[in-house]
PDB file of N, CA, C and O in Angstrom:
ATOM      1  N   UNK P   1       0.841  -1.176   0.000  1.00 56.00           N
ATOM      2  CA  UNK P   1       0.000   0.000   0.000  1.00 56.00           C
ATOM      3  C   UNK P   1       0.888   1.241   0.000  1.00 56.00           C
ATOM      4  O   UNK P   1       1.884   1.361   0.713  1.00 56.00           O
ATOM      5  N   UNK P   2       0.343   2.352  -1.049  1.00 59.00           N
ATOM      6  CA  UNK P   2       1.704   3.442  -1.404  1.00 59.00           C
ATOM      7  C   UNK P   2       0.681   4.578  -0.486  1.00 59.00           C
ATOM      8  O   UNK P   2      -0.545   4.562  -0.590  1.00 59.00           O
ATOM      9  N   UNK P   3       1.436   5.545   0.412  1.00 54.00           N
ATOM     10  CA  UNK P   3       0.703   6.427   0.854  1.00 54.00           C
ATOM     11  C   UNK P   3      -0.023   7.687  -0.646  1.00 54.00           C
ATOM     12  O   UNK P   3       0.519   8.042  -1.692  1.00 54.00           O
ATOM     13  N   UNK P   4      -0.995   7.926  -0.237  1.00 58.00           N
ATOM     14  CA  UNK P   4      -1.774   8.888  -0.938  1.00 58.00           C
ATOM     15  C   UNK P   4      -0.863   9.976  -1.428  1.00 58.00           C
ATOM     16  O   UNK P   4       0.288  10.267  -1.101  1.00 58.00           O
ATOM     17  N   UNK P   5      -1.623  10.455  -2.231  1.00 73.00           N
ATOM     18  CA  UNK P   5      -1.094  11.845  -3.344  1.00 73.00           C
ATOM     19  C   UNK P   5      -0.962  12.983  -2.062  1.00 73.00           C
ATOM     20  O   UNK P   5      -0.121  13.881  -2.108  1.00 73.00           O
ATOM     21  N   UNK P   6      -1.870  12.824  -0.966  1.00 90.00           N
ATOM     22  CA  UNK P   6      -1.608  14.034  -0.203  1.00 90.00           C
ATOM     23  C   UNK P   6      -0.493  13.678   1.223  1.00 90.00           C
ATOM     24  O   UNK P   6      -0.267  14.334   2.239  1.00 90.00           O
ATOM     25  N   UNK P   7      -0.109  12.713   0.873  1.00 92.00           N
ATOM     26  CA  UNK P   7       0.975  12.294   1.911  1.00 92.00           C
ATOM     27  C   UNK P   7       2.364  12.091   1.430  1.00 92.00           C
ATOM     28  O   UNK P   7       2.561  12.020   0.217  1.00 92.00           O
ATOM     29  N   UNK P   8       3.192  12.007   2.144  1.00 95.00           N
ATOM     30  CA  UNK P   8       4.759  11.873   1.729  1.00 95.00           C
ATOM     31  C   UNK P   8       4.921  10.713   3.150  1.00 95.00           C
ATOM     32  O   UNK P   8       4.147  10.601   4.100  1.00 95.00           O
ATOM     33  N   UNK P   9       6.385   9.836   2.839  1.00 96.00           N
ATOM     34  CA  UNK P   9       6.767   9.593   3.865  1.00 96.00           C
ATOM     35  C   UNK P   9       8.249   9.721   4.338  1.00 96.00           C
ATOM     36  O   UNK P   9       9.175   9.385   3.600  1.00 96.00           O
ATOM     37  N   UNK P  10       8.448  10.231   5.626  1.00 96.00           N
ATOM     38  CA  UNK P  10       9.328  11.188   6.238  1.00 96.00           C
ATOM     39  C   UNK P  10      10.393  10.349   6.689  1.00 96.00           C
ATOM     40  O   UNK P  10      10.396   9.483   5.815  1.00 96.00           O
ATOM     41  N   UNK P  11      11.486   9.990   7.661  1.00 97.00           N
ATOM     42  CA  UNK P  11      12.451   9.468   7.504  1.00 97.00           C
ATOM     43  C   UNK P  11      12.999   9.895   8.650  1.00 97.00           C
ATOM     44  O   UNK P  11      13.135  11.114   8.552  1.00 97.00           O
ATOM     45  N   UNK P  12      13.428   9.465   9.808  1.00 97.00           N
ATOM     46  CA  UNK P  12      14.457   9.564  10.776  1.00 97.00           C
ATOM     47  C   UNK P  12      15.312   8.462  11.360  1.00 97.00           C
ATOM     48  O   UNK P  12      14.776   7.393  11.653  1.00 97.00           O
ATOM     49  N   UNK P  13      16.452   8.629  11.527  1.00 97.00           N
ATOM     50  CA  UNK P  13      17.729   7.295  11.438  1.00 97.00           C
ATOM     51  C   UNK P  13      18.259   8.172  12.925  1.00 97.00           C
ATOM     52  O   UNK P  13      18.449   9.387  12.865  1.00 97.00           O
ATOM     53  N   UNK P  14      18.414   7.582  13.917  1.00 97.00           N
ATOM     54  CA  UNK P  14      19.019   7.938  15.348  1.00 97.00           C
ATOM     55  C   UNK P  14      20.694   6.790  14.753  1.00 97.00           C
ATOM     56  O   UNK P  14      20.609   5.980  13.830  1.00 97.00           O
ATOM     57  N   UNK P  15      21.746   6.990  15.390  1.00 96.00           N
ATOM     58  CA  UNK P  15      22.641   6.632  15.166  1.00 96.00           C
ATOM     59  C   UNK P  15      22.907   6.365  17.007  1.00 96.00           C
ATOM     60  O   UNK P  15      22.399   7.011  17.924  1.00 96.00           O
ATOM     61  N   UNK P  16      23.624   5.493  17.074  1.00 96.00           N
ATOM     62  CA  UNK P  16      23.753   5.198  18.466  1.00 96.00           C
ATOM     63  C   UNK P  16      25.087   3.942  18.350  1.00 96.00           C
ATOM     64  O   UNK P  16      25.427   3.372  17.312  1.00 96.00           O
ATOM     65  N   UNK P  17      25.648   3.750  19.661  1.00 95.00           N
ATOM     66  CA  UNK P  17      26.528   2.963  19.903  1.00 95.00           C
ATOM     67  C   UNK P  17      25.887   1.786  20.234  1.00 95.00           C
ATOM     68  O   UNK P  17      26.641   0.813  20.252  1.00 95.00           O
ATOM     69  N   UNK P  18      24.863   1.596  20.471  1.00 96.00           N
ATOM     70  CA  UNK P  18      23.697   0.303  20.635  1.00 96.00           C
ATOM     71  C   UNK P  18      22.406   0.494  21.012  1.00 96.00           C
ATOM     72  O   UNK P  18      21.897   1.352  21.733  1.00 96.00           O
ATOM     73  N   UNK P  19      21.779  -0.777  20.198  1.00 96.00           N
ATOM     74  CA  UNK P  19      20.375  -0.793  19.481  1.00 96.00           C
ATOM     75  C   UNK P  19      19.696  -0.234  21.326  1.00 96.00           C
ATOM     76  O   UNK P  19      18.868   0.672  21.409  1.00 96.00           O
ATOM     77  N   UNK P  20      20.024  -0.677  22.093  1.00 96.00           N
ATOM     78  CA  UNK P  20      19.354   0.204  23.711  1.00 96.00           C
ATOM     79  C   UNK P  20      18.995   1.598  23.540  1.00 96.00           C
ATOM     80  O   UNK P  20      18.012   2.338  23.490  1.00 96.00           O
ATOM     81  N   UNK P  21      20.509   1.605  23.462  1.00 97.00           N
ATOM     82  CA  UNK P  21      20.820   3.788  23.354  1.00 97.00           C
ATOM     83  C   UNK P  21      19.724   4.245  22.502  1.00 97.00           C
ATOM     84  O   UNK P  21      18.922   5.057  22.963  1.00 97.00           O
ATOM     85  N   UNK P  22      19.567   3.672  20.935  1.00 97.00           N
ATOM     86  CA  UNK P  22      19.026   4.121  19.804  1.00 97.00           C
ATOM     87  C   UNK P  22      17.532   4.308  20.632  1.00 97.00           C
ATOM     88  O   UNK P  22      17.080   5.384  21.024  1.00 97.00           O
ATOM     89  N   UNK P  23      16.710   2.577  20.832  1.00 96.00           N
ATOM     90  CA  UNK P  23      15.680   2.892  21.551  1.00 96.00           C
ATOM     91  C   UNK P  23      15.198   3.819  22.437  1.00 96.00           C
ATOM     92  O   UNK P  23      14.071   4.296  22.571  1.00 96.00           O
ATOM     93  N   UNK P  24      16.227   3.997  23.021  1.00 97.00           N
ATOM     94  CA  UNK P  24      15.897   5.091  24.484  1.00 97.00           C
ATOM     95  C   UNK P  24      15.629   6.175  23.895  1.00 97.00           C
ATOM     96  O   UNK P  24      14.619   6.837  24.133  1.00 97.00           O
ATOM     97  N   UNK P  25      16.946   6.629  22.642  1.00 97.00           N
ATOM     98  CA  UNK P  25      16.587   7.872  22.248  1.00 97.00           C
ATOM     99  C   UNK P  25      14.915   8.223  22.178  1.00 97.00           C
ATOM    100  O   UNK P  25      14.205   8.846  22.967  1.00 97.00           O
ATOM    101  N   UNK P  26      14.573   7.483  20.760  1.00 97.00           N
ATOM    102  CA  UNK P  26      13.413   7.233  20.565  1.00 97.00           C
ATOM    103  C   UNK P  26      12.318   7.715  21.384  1.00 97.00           C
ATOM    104  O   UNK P  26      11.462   8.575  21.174  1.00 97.00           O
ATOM    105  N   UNK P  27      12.611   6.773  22.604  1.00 97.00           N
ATOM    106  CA  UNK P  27      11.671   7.048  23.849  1.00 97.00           C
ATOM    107  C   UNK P  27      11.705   8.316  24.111  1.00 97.00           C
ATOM    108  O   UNK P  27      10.756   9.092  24.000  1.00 97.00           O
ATOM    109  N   UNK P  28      13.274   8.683  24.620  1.00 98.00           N
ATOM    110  CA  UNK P  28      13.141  10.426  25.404  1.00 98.00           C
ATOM    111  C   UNK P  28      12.802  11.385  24.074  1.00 98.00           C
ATOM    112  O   UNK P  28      12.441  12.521  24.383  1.00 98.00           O
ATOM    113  N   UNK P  29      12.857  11.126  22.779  1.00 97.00           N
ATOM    114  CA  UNK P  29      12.615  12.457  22.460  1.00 97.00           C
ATOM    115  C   UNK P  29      10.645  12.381  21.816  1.00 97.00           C
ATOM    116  O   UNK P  29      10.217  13.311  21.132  1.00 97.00           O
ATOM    117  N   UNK P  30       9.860  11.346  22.138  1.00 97.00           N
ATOM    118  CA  UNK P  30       8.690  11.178  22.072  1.00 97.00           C
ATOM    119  C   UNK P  30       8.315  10.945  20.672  1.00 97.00           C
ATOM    120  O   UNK P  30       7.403  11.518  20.075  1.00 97.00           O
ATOM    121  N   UNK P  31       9.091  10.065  20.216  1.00 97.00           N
ATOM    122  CA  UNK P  31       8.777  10.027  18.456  1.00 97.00           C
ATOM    123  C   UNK P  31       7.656   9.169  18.316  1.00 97.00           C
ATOM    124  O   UNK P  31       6.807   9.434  17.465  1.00 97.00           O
ATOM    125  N   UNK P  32       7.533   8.030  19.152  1.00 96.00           N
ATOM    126  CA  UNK P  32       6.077   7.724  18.935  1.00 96.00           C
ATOM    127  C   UNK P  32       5.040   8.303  18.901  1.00 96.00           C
ATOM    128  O   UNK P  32       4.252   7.935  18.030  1.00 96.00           O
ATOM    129  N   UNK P  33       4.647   9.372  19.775  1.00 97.00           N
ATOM    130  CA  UNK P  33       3.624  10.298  19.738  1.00 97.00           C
ATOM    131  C   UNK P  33       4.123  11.344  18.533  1.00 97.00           C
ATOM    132  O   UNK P  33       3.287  12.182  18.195  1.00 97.00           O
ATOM    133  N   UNK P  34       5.083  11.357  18.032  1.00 97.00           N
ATOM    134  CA  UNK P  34       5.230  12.226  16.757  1.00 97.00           C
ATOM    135  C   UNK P  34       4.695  11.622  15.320  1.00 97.00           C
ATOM    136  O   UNK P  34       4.894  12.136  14.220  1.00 97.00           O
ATOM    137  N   UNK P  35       3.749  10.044  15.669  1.00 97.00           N
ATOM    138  CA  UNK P  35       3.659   9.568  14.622  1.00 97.00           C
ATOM    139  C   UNK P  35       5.046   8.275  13.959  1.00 97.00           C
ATOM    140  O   UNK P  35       4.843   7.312  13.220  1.00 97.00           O
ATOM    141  N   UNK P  36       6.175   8.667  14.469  1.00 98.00           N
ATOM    142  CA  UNK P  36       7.119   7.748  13.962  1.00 98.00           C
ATOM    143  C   UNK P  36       7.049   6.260  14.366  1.00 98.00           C
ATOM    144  O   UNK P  36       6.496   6.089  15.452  1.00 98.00           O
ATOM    145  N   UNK P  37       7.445   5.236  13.793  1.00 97.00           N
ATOM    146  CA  UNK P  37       7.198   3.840  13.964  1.00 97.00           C
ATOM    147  C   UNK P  37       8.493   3.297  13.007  1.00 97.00           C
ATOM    148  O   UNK P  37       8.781   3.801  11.921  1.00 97.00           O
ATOM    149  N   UNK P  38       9.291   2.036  13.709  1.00 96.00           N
ATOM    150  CA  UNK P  38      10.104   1.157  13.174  1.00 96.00           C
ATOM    151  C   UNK P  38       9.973   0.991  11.772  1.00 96.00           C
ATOM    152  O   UNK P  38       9.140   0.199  11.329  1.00 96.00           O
ATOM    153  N   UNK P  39      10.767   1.707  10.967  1.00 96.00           N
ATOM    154  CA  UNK P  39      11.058   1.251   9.627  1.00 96.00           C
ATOM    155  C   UNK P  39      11.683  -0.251   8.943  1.00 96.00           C
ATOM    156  O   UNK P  39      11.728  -0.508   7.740  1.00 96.00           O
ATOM    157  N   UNK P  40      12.119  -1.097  10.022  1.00 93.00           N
ATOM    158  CA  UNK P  40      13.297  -1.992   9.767  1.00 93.00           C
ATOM    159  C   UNK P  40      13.603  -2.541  10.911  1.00 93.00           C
ATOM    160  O   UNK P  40      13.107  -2.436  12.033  1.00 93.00           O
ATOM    161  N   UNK P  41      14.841  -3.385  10.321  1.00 95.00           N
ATOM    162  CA  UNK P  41      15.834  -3.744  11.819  1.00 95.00           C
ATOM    163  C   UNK P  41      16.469  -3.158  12.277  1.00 95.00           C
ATOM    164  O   UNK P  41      16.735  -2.148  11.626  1.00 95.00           O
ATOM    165  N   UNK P  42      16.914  -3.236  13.135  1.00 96.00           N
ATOM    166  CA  UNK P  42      17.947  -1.975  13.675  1.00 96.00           C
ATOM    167  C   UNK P  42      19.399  -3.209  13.765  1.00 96.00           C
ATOM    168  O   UNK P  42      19.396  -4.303  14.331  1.00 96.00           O
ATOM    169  N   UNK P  43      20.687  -2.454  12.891  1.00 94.00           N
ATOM    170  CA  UNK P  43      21.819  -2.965  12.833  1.00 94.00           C
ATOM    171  C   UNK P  43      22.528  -2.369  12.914  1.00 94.00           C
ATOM    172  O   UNK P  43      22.400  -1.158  12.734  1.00 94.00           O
ATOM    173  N   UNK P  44      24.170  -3.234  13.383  1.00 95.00           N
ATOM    174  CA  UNK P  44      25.094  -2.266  13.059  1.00 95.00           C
ATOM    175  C   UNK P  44      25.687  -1.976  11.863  1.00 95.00           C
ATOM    176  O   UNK P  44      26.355  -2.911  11.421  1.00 95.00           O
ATOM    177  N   UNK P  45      25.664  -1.010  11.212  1.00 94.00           N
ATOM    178  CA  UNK P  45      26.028  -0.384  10.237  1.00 94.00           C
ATOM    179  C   UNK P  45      27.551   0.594   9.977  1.00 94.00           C
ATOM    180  O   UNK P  45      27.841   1.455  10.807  1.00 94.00           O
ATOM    181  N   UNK P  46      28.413   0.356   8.801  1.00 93.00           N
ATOM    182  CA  UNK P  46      29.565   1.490   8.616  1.00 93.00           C
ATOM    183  C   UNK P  46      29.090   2.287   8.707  1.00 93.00           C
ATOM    184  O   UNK P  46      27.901   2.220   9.018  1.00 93.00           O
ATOM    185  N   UNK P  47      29.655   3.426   8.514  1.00 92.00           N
ATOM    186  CA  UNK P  47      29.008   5.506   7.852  1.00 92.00           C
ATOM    187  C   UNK P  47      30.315   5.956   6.760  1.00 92.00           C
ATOM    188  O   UNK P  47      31.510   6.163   6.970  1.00 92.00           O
ATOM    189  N   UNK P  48      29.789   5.981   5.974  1.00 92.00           N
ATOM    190  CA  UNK P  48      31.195   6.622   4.877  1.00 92.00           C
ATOM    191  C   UNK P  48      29.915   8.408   4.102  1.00 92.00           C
ATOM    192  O   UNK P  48      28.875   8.578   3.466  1.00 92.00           O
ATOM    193  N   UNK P  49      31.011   9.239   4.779  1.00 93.00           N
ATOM    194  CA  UNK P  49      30.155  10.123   3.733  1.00 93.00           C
ATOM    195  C   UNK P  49      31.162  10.735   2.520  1.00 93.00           C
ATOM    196  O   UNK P  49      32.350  11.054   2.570  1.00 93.00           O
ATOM    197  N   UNK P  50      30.389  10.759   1.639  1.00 96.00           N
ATOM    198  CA  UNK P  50      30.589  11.085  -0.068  1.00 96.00           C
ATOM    199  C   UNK P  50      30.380  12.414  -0.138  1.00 96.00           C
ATOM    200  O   UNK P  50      29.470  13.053   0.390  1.00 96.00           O
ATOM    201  N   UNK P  51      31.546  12.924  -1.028  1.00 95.00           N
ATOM    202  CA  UNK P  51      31.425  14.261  -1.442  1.00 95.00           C
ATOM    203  C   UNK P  51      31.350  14.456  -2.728  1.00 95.00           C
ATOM    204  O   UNK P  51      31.219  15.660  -2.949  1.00 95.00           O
ATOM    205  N   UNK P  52      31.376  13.774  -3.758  1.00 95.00           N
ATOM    206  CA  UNK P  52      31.696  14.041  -5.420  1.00 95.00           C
ATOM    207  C   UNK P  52      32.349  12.636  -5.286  1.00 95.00           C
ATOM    208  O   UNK P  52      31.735  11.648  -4.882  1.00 95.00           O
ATOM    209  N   UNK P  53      33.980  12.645  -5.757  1.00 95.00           N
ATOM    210  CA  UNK P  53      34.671  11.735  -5.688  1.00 95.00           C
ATOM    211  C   UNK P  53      35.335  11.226  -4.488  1.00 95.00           C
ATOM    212  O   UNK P  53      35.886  10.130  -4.390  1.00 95.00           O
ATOM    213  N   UNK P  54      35.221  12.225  -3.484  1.00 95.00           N
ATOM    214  CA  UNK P  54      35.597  11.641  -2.239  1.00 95.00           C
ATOM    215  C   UNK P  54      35.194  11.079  -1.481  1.00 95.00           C
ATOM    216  O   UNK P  54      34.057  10.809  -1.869  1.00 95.00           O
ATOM    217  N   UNK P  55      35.388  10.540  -0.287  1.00 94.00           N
ATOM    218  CA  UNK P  55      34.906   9.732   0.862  1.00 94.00           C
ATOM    219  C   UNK P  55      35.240   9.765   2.169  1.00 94.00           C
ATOM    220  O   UNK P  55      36.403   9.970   2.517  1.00 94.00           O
ATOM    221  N   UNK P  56      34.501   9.617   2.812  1.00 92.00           N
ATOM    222  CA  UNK P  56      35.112   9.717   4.440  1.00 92.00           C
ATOM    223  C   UNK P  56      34.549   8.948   5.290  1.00 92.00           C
ATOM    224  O   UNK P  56      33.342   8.919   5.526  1.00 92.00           O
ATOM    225  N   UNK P  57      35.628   8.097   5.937  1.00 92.00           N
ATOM    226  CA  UNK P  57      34.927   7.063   6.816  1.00 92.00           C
ATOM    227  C   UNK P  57      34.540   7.563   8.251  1.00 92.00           C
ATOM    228  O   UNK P  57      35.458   8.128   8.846  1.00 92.00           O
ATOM    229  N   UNK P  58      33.247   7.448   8.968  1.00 91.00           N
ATOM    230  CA  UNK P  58      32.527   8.338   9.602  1.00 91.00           C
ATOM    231  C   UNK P  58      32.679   7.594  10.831  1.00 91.00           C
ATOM    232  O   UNK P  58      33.116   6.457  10.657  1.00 91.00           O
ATOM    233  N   UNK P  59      32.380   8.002  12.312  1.00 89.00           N
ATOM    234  CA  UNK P  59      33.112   7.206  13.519  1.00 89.00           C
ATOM    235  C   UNK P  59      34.256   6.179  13.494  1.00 89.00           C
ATOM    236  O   UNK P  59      34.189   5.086  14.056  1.00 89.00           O
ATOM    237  N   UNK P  60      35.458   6.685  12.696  1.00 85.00           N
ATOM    238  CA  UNK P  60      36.646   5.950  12.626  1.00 85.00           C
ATOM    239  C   UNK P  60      36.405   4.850  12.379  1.00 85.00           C
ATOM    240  O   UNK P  60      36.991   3.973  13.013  1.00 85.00           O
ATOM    241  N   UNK P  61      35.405   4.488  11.315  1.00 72.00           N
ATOM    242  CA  UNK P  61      35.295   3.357  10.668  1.00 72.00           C
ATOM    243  C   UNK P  61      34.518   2.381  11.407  1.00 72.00           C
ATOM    244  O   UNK P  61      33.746   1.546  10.935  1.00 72.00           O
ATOM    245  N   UNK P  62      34.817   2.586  12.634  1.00 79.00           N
ATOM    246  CA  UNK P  62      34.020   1.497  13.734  1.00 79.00           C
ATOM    247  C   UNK P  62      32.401   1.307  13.187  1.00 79.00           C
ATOM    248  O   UNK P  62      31.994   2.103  12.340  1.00 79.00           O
ATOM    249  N   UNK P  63      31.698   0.473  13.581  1.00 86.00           N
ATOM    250  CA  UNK P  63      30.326   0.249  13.486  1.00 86.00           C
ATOM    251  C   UNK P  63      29.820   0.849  14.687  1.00 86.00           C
ATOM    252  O   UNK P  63      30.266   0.869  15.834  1.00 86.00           O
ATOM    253  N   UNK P  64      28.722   1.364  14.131  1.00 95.00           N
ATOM    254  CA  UNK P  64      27.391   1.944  15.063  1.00 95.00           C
ATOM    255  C   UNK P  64      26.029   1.461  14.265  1.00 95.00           C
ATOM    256  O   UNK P  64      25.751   1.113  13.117  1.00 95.00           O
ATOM    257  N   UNK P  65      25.137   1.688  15.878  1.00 97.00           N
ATOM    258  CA  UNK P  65      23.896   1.143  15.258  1.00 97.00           C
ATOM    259  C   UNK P  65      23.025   2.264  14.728  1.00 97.00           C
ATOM    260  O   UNK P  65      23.063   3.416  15.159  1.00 97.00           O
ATOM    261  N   UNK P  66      22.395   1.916  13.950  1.00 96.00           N
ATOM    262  CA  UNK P  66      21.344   2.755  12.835  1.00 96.00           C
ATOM    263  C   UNK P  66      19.508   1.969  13.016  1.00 96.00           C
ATOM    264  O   UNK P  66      18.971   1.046  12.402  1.00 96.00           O
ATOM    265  N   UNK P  67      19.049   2.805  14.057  1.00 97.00           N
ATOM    266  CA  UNK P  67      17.233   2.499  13.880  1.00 97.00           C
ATOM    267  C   UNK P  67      16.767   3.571  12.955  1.00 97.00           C
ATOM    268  O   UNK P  67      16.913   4.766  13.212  1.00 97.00           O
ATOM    269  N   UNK P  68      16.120   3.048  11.714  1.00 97.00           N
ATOM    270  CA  UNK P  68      15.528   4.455  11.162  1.00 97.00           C
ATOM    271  C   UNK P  68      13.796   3.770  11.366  1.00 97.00           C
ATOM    272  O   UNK P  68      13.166   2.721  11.502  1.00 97.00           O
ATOM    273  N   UNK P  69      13.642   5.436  11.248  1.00 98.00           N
ATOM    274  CA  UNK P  69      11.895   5.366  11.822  1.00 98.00           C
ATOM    275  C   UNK P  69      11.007   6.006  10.604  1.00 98.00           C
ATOM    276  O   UNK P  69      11.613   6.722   9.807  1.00 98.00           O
ATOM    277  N   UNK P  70      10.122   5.870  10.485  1.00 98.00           N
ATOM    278  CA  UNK P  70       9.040   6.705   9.843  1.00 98.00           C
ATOM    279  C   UNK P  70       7.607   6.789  10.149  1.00 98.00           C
ATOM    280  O   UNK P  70       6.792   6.156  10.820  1.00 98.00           O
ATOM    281  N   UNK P  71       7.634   8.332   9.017  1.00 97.00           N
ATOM    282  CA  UNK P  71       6.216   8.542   9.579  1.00 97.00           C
ATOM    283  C   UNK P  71       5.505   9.361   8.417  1.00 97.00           C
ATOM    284  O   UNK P  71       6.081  10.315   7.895  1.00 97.00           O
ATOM    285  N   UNK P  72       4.230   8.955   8.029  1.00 96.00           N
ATOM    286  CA  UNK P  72       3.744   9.760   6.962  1.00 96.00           C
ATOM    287  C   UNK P  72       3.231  11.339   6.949  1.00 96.00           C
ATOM    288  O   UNK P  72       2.275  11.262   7.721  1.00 96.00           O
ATOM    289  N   UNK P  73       3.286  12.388   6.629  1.00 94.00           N
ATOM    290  CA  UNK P  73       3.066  13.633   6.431  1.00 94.00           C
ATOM    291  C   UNK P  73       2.613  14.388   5.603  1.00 94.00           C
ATOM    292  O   UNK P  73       3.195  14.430   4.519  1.00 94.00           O
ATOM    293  N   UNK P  74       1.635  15.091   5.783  1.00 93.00           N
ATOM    294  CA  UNK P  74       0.938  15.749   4.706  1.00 93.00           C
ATOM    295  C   UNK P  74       2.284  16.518   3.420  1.00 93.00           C
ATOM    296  O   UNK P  74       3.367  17.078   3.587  1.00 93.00           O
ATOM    297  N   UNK P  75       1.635  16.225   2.449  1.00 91.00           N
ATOM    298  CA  UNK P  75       2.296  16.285   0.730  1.00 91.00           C
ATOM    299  C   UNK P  75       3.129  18.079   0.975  1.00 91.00           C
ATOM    300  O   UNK P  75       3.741  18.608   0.046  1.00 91.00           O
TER     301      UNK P  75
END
């Protein structure tokens, strides 16, 4: 099911040192009542950010965990 012509859907990724931390965030900053809900699994994930041709490996390469959330929003 694709959300409606008058909806979009929105996107938030908490980054954390573990899937706990990530949750808690979650909790303290009230994203459930903001509408947000579990997109996925929550894993640990690299971070490399891209500039054109460049790259940069993001928390010294180490793994961190990544919960992303969503939530649908008017268009």
């Amino acid at each position: 099911m694709s959300p409606s012509v008058s909806e979009r859907e929105e996107y938030l990724t908490i980054i954390a040192p573990s899937a706990h931390e990530a949750m808690a965030q979650f909790k303290a900053r009230g994203l459930d009542e903001q509408g947000y809900a579990i997109a996925g699994k929550i894993g640990r994930h690299q971070f490399a950010l891209v500039s054109g041709a460049d790259s940069t490996e993001l928390f010294s390469g180490g793994g961190m965990f990544a919960a992303t959330f969503s939530r649908k929003v008017p268009a």
